[in-house]
Short mmCIF file of C-alpha atoms in Angstrom, two decimals:
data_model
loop_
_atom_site.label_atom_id
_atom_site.label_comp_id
_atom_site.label_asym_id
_atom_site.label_seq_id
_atom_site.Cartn_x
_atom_site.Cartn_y
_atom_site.Cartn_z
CA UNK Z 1125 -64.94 9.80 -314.97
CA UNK Z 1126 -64.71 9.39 -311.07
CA UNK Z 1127 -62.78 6.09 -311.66
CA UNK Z 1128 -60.30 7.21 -313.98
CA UNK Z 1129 -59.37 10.30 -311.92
CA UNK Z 1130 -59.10 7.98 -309.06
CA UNK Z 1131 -56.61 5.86 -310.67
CA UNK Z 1132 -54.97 8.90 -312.13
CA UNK Z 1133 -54.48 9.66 -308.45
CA UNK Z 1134 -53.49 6.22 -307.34
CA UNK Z 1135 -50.59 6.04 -310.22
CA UNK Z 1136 -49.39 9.83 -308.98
CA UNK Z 1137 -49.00 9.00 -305.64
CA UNK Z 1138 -47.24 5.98 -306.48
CA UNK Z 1139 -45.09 7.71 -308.65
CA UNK Z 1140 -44.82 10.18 -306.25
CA UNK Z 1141 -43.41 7.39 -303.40
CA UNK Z 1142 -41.32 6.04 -305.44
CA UNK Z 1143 -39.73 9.54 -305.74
CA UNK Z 1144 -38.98 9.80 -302.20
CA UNK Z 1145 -38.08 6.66 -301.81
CA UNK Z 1146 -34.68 7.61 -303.22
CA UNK Z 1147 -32.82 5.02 -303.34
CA UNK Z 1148 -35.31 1.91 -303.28
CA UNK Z 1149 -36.96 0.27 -306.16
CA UNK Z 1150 -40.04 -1.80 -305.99
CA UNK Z 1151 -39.83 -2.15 -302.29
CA UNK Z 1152 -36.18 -3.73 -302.62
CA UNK Z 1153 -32.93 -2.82 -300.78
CA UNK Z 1154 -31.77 0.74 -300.58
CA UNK Z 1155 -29.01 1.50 -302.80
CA UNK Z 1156 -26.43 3.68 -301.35
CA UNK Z 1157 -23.81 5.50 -304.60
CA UNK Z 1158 -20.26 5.34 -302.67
CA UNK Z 1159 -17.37 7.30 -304.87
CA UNK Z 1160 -14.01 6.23 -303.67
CA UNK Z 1161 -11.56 8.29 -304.67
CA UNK Z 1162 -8.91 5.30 -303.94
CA UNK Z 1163 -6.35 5.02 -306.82
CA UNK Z 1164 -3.53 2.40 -305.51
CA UNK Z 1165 -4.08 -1.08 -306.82
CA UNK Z 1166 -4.06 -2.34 -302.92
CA UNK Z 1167 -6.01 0.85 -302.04
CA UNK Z 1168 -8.72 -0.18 -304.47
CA UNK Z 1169 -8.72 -3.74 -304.00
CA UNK Z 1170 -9.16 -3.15 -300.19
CA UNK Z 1171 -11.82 -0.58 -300.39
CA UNK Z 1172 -13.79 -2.94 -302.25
CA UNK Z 1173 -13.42 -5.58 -300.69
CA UNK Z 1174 -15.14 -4.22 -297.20
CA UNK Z 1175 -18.17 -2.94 -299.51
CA UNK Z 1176 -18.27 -6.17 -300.72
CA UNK Z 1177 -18.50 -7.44 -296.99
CA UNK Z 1178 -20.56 -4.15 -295.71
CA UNK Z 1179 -23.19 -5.70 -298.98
CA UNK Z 1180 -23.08 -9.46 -297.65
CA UNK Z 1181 -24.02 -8.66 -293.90
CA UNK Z 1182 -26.71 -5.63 -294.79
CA UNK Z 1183 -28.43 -7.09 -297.65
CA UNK Z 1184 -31.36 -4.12 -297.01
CA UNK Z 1185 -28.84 -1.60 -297.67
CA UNK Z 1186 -26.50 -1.94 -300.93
CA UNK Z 1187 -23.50 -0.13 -301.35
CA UNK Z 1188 -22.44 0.62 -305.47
CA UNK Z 1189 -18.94 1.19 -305.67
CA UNK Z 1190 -18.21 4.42 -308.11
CA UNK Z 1191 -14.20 4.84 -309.16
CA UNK Z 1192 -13.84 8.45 -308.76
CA UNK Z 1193 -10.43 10.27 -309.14
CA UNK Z 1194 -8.47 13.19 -307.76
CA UNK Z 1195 -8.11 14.73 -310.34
CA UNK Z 1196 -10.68 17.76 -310.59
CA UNK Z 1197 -12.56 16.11 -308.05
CA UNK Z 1198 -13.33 19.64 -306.50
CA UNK Z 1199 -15.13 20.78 -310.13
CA UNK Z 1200 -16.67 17.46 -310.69
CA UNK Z 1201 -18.23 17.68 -307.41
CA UNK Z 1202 -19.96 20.89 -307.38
CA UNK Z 1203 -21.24 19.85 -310.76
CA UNK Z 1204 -22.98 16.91 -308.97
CA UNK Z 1205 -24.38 18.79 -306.58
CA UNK Z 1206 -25.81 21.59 -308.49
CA UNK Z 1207 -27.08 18.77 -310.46
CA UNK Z 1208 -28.54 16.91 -308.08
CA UNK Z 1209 -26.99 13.48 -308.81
CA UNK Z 1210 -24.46 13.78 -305.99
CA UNK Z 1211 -23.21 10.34 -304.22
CA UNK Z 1212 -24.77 9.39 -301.47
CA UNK Z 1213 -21.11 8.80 -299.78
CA UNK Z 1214 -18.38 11.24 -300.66
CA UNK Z 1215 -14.72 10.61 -300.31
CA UNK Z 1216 -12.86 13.67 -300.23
CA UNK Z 1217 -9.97 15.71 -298.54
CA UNK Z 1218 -10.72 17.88 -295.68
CA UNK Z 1219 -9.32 21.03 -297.19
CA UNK Z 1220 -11.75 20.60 -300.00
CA UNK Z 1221 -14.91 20.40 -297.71
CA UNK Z 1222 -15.55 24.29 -296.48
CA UNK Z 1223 -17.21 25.85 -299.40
CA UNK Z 1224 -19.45 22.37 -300.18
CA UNK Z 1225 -20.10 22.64 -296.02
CA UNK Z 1226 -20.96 26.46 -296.30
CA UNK Z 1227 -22.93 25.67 -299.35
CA UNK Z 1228 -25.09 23.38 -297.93
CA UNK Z 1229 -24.33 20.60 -299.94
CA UNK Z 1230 -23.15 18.42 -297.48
CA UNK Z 1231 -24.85 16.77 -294.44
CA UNK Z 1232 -24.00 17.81 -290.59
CA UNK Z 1233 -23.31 14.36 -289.41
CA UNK Z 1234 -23.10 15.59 -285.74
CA UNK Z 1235 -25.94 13.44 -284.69
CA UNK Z 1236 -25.57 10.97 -286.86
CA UNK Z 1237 -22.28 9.44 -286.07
CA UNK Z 1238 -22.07 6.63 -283.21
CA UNK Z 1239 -20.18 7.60 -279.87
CA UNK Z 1240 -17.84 4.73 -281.03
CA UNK Z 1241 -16.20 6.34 -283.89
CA UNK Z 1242 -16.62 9.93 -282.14
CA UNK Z 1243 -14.95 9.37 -279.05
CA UNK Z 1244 -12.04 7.00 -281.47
CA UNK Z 1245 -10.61 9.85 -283.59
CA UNK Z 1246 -8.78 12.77 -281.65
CA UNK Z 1247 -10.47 15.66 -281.51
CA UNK Z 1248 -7.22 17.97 -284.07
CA UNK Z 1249 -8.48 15.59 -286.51
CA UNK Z 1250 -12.10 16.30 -285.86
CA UNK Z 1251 -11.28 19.96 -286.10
CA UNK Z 1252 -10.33 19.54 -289.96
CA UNK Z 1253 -14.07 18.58 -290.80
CA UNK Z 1254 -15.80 21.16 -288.57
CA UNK Z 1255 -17.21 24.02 -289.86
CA UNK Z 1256 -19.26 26.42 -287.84
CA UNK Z 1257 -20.85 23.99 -285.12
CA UNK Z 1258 -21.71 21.24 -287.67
CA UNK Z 1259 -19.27 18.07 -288.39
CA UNK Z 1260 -19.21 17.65 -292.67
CA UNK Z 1261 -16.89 14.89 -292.63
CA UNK Z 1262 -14.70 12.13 -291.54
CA UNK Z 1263 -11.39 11.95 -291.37
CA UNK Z 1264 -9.80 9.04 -291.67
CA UNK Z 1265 -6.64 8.66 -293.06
CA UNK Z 1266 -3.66 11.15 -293.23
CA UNK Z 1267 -0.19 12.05 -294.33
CA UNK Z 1268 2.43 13.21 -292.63
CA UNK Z 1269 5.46 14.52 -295.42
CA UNK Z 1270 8.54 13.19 -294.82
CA UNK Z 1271 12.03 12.94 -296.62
CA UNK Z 1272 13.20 10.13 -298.43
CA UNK Z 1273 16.80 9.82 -298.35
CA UNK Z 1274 19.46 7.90 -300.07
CA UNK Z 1275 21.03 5.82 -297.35
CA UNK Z 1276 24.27 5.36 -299.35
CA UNK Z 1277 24.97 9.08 -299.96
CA UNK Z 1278 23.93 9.58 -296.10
CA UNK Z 1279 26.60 7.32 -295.26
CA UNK Z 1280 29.19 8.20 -297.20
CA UNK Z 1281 28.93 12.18 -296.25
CA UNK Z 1282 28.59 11.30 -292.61
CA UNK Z 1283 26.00 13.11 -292.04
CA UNK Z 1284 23.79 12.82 -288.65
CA UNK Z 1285 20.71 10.72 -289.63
CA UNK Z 1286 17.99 12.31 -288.21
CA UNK Z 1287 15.04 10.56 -286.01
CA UNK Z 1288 11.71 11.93 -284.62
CA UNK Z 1289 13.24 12.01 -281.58
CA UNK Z 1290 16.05 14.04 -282.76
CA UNK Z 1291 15.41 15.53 -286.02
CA UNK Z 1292 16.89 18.12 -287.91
CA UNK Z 1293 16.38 22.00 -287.44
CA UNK Z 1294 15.65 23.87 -291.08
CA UNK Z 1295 19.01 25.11 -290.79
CA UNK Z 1296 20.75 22.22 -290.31
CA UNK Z 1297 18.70 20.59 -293.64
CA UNK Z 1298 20.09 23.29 -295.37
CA UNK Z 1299 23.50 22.64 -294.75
CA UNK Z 1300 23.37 18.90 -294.84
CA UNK Z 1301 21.85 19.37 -298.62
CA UNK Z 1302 25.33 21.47 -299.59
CA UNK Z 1303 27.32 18.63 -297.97
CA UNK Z 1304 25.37 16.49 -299.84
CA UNK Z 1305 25.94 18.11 -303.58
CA UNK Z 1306 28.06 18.16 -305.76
CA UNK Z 1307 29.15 18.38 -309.86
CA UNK Z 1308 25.62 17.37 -311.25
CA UNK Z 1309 24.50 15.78 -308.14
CA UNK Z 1310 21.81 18.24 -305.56
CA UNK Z 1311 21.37 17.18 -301.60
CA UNK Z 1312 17.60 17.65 -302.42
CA UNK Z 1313 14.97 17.55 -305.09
CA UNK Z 1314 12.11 19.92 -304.34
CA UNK Z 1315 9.12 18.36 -306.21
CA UNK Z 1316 6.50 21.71 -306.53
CA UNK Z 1317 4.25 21.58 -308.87
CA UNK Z 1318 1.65 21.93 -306.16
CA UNK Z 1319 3.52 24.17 -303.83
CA UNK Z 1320 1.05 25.54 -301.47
CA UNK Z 1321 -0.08 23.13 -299.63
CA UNK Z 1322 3.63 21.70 -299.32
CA UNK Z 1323 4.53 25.16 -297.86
CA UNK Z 1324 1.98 26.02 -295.75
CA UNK Z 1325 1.88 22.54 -294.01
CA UNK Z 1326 5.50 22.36 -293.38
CA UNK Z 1327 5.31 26.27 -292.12
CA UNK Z 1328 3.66 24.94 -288.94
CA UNK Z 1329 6.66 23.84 -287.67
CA UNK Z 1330 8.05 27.03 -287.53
CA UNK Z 1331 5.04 28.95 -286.47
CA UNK Z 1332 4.04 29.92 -289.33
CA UNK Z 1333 0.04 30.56 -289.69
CA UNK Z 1334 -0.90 32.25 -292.53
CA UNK Z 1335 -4.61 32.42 -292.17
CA UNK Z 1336 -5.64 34.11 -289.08
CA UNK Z 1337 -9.24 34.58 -288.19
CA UNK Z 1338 -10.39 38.13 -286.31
CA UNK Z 1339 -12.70 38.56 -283.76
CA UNK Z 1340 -15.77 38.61 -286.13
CA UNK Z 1341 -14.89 35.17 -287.88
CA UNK Z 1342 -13.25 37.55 -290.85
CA UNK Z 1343 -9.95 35.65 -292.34
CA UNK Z 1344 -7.21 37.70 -293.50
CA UNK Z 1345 -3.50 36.89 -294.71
CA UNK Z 1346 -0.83 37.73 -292.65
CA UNK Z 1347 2.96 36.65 -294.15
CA UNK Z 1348 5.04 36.60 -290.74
CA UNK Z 1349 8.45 35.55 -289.69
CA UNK Z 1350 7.35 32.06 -288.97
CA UNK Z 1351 5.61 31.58 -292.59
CA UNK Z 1352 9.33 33.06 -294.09
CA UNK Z 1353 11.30 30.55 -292.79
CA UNK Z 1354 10.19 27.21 -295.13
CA UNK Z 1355 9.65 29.14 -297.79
CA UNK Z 1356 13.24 30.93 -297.65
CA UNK Z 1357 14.78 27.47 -297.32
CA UNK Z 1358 13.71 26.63 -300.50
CA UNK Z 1359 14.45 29.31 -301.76
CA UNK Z 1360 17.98 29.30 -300.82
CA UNK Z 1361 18.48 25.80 -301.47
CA UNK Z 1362 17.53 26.81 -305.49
CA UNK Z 1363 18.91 29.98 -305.67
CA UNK Z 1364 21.87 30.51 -303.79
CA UNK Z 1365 23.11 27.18 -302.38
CA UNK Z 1366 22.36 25.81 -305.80
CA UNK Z 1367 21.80 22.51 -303.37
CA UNK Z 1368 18.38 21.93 -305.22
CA UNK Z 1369 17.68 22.02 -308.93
CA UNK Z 1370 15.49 24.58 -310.28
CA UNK Z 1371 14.04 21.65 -312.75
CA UNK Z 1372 12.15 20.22 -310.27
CA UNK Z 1373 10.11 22.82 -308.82
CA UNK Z 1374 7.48 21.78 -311.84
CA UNK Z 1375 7.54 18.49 -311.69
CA UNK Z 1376 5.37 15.87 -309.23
CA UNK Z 1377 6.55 13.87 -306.84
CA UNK Z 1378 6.54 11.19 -308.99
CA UNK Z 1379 8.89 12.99 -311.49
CA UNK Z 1380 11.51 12.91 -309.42
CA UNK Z 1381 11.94 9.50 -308.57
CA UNK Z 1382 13.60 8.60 -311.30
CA UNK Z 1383 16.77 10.89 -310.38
CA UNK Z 1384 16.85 9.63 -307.11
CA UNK Z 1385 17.41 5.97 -308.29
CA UNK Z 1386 19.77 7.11 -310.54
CA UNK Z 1387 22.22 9.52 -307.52
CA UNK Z 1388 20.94 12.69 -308.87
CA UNK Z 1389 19.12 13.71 -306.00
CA UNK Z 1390 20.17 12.61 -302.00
CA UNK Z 1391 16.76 13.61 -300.46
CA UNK Z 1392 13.16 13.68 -301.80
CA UNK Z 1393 10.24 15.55 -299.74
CA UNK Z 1394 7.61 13.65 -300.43
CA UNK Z 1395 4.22 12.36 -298.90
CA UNK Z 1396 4.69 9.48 -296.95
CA UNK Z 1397 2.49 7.28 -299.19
CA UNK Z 1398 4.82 7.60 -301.74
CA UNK Z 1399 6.76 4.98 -299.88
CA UNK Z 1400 4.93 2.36 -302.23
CA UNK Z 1401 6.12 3.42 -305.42
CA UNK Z 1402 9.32 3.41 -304.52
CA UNK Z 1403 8.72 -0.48 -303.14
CA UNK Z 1404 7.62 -0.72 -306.47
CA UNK Z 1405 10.04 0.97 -308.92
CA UNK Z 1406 13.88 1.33 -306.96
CA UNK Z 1407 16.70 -0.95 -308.72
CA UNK Z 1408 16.86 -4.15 -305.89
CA UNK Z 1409 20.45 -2.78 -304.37
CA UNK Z 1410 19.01 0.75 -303.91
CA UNK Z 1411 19.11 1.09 -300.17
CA UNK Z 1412 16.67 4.04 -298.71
CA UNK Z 1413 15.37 5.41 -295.83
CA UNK Z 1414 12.49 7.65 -294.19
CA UNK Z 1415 13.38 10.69 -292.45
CA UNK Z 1416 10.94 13.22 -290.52
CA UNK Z 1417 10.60 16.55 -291.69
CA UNK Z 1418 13.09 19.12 -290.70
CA UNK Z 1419 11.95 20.95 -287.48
CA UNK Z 1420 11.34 24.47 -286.48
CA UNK Z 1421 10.27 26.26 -282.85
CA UNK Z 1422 7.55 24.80 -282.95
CA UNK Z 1423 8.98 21.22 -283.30
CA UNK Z 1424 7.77 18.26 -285.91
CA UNK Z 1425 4.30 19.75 -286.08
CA UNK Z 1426 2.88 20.06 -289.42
CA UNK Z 1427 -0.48 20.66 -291.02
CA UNK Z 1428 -2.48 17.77 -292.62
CA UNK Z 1429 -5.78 17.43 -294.71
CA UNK Z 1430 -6.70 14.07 -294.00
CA UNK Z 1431 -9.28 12.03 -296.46
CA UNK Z 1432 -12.58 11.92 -295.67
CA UNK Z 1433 -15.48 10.29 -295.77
CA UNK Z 1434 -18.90 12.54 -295.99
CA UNK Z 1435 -23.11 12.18 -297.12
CA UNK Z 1436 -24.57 14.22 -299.28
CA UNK Z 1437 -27.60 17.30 -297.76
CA UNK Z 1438 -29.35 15.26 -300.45
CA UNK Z 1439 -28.86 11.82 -299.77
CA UNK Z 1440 -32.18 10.42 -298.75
CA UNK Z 1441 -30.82 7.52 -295.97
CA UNK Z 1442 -28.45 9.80 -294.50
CA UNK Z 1443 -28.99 7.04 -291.06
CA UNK Z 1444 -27.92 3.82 -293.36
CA UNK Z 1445 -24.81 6.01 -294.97
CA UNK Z 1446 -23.55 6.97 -291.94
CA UNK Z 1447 -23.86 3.56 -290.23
CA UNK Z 1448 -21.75 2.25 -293.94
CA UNK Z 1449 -18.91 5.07 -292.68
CA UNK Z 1450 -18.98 3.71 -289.07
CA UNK Z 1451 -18.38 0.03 -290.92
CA UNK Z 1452 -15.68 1.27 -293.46
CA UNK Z 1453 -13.60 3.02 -290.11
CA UNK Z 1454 -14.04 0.17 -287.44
CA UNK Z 1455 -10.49 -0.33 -286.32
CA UNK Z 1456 -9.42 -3.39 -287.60
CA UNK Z 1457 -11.16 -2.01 -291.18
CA UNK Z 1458 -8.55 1.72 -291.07
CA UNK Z 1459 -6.04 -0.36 -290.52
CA UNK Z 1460 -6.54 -2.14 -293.95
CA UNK Z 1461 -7.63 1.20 -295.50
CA UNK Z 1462 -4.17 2.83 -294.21
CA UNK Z 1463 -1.64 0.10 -295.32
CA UNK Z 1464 -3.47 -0.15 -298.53
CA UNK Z 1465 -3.29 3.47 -299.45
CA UNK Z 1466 0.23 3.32 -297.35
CA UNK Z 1467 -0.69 5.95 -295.01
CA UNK Z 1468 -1.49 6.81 -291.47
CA UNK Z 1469 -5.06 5.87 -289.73
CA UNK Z 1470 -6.96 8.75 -287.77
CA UNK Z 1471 -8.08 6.55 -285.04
CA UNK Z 1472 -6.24 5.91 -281.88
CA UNK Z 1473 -7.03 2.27 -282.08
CA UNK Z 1474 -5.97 1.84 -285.22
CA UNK Z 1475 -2.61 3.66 -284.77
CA UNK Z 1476 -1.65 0.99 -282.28
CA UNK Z 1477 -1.79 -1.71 -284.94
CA UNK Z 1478 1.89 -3.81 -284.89
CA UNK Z 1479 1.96 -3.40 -288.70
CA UNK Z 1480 2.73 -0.03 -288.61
CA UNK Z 1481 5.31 0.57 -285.96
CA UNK Z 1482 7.53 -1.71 -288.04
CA UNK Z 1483 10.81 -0.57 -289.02
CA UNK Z 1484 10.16 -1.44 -292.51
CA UNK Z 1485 9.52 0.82 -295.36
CA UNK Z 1486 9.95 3.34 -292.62
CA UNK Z 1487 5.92 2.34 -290.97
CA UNK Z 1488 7.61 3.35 -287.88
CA UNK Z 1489 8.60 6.84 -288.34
CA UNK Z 1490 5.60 8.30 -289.85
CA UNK Z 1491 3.85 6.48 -287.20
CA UNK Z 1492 5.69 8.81 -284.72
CA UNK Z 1493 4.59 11.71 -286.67
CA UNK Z 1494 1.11 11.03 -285.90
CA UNK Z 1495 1.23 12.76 -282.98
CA UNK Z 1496 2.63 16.04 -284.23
CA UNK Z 1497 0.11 16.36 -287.12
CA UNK Z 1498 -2.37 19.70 -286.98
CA UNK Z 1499 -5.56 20.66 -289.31
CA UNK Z 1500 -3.66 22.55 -291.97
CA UNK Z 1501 -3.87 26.23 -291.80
CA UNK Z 1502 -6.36 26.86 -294.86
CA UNK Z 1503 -8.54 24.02 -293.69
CA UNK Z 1504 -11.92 26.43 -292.92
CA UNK Z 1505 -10.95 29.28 -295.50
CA UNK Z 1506 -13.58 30.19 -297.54
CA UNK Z 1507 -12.37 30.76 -301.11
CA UNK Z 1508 -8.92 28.91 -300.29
CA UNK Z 1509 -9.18 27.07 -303.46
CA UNK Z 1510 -9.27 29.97 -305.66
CA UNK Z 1511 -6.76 31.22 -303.39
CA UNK Z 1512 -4.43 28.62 -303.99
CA UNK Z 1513 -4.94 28.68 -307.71
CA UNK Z 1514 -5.06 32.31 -308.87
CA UNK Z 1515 -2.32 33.80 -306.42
CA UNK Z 1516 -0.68 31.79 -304.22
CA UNK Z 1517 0.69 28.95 -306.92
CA UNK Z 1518 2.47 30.99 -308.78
CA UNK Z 1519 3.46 33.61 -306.23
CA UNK Z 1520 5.54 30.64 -304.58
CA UNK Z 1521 6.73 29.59 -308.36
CA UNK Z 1522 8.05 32.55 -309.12
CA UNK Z 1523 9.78 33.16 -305.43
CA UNK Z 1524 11.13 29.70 -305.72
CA UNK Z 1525 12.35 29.91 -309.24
CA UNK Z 1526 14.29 33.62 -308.09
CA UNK Z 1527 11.80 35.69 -310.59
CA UNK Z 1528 10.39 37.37 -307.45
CA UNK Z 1529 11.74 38.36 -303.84
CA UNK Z 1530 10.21 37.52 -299.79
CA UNK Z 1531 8.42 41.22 -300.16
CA UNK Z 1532 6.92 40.96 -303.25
CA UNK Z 1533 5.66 36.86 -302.42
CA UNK Z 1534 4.96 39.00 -298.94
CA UNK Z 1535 2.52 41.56 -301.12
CA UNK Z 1536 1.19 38.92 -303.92
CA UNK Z 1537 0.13 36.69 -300.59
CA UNK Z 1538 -1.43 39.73 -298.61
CA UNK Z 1539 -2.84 42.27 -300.82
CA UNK Z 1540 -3.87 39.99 -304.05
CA UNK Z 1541 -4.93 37.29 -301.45
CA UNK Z 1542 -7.56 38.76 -299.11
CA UNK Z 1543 -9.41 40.82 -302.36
CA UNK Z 1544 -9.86 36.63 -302.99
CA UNK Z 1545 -10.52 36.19 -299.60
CA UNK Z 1546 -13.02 39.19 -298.97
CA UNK Z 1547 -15.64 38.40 -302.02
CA UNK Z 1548 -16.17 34.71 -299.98
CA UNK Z 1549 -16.84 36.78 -296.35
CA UNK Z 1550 -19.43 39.61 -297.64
#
């Protein structure tokens, strides 16, 4: 009887080590689950191919590659976690990191990350993964949104070509779209399907906030004069200048590109890795160019939500994932994530790579952006999700399409917003 409980025992606490192993099986190498959330063909076959290296070198600690997707990635996240089968590396945007970081799903990486890849990324990016005093993320690459403009149609109206240096004011884009139309032909195709973000971001220039944070950490909405001034733009530019179609305001960036091959539209806002499917789809004599972003008082600025890279609160090798991060950002390694996904690298290092200060495909202006980009305003709301989805989406659709005025998009924004905002800050 004394034997068999014994080896009861014995089995149990193997079973039981084997458990907490998490990770390791029959005393093998430790398997780390990394979803990528890369979706480019050269975004994908370069994050692969440095876990594929990352594997070679650190035999005792395996990397398995999981395709995630964008799509949803929010919802099929929390399902993870609340289901405890949560990747053990997360790749993510920083705006969608506050309620997972308040939740406790994700791991303070504060001590975990070396000085090396601290001390590399500038501290406004830092600020776009910190929540409370703990770091849940890290952020890597970015986006600045620029236009892309029709160099033909530029030419021919004589318009001043903007630079970063010298860009133009929001007023000045507005009246360089009229010149630009014309009998079924707009200066500008606003692509909004997801307008918040697009708004908010580009509202920095102006001064624009939004989101402003009391004394006792409370958020509240605030629509001021500097938040007005993108969103009236737009506005105009649909409604009264007739300079932009309404027909777009629905569609994806994607949707539009189509009519800007074809001399429907002179200018496209778009983000700046969207530079690659235009490589990839413009007729051969189509001649384009990258613009910055109009500017406002506050200059270029404008908000970002860089991609990130994050561990799991459950993720039982939290030292090995982060030292697999630290691998994936080394310099030389964000350099190849960046022109893969064809955006900007975080890290100062990296941002001094000769491949992108070329002038080609524009590398050189968003480069000079890089400077001028700030944590987007909602980036450490609680409840900005929901937010964004039940009343600020279609307050801007319906202010953009002329269904609604500035006061009642004013009211929606305030007074439907921060009843959102106030069940997340009890």
């Amino acid at each position: 009887m004394r034997t068999r409980i014994a080896t009861a025992l014995a089995v149990l606490l193997l079973l039981l080590a084997g458990c907490s192993a998490g990770g390791r099986t029959g005393g093998g190498p430790i398997t780390l689950r990394f979803q990528s959330l890369a979706w480019q063909q050269e975004s994908v076959a370069a994050t692969k191919e440095l876990v594929e290296e990352w594997n070679a070198a650190h035999p005792d600690v395996r990397v398995e590659y999981v395709q995630g997707s964008w799509d949803g990635v929010h919802d099929q996240l929390l399902t993870s976690f609340e289901g405890g089968e949560a990747p053990d590396v997360i790749h993510d945007a920083s705006d969608d990191l506050a309620d997972f970081a308040y939740g406790g799903y994700l791991a303070d990486l504060t001590d975990l990350l070396p000085a090396r890849l601290r001390s590399g990324i500038p501290e406004s990016s830092w600020e776009t993964a910190t929540f409370g005093d703990g770091i849940y993320g890290v952020p890597f690459l970015q986006e600045p949104r620029v236009l892309i403009a029709d160099a033909g149609r530029l030419r021919a109206a004589r318009v001043r070509v903007p630079t970063p240096d010298h860009p133009w004011s929001w007023a000045e884009f507005r009246q360089v779209a009229k010149r630009l139309s014309g009998p079924g032909r707009y200066g500008v195709a606003w692509p909004l399907k997801e307008p918040v973000s697009a708004t908010l971001n580009l509202s920095l220039s102006a001064g624009g906030r939004l989101f402003h944070r009391g004394a006792d950490g409370r958020v509240t909405v605030r629509f001021g004069a500097g938040d007005a001034v993108v969103a009236r733009t737009i506005h105009d530019q649909v409604a009264v200048d007739r300079s932009a179609p309404a027909s777009t305001l629905g569609s994806g960036g994607s949707d539009t590109l189509p009519g800007f091959f074809g001399g429907r539209y002179a200018m496209v806002p778009l983000g700046f890795s969207y530079r690659q499917q235009i490589v990839q789809q413009a007729p051969k004599d189509f001649r384009w160019t990258v613009l910055p972003a109009p500017a406002g008082a506050d200059g270029l600025v404008q908000g970002v939500s860089p991609q990130t890279l994050s561990v799991s609160a459950d993720c039982p090798h939290k030292k090995e994932a982060a030292a697999f991060i630290d691998f994936l950002l080394r310099p030389k390694n964000m350099v190849r994530l960046a022109l893969g996904d064809w955006m900007l690298p975080t890290g100062t290092q990296a941002l001094k790579d000769p491949a992108l200060h070329t002038g080609k495909y524009g590398w050189a202006t968003g480069t000079a952006l890089a400077a001028r980009l700030r944590p987007a305003p909602a980036q450490s709301v609680r409840g900005y999700p929901e937010w964004k989805d039940k009343v600020a989406t279609p307050a801007y659709q319906e202010y953009y399409s002329g269904a609604i005025g500035l006061d009642a998009l004013r009211s929606r924004l305030e007074k439907d917003g921060n009843l959102v905002l106030a069940r997340y800050q009890r």
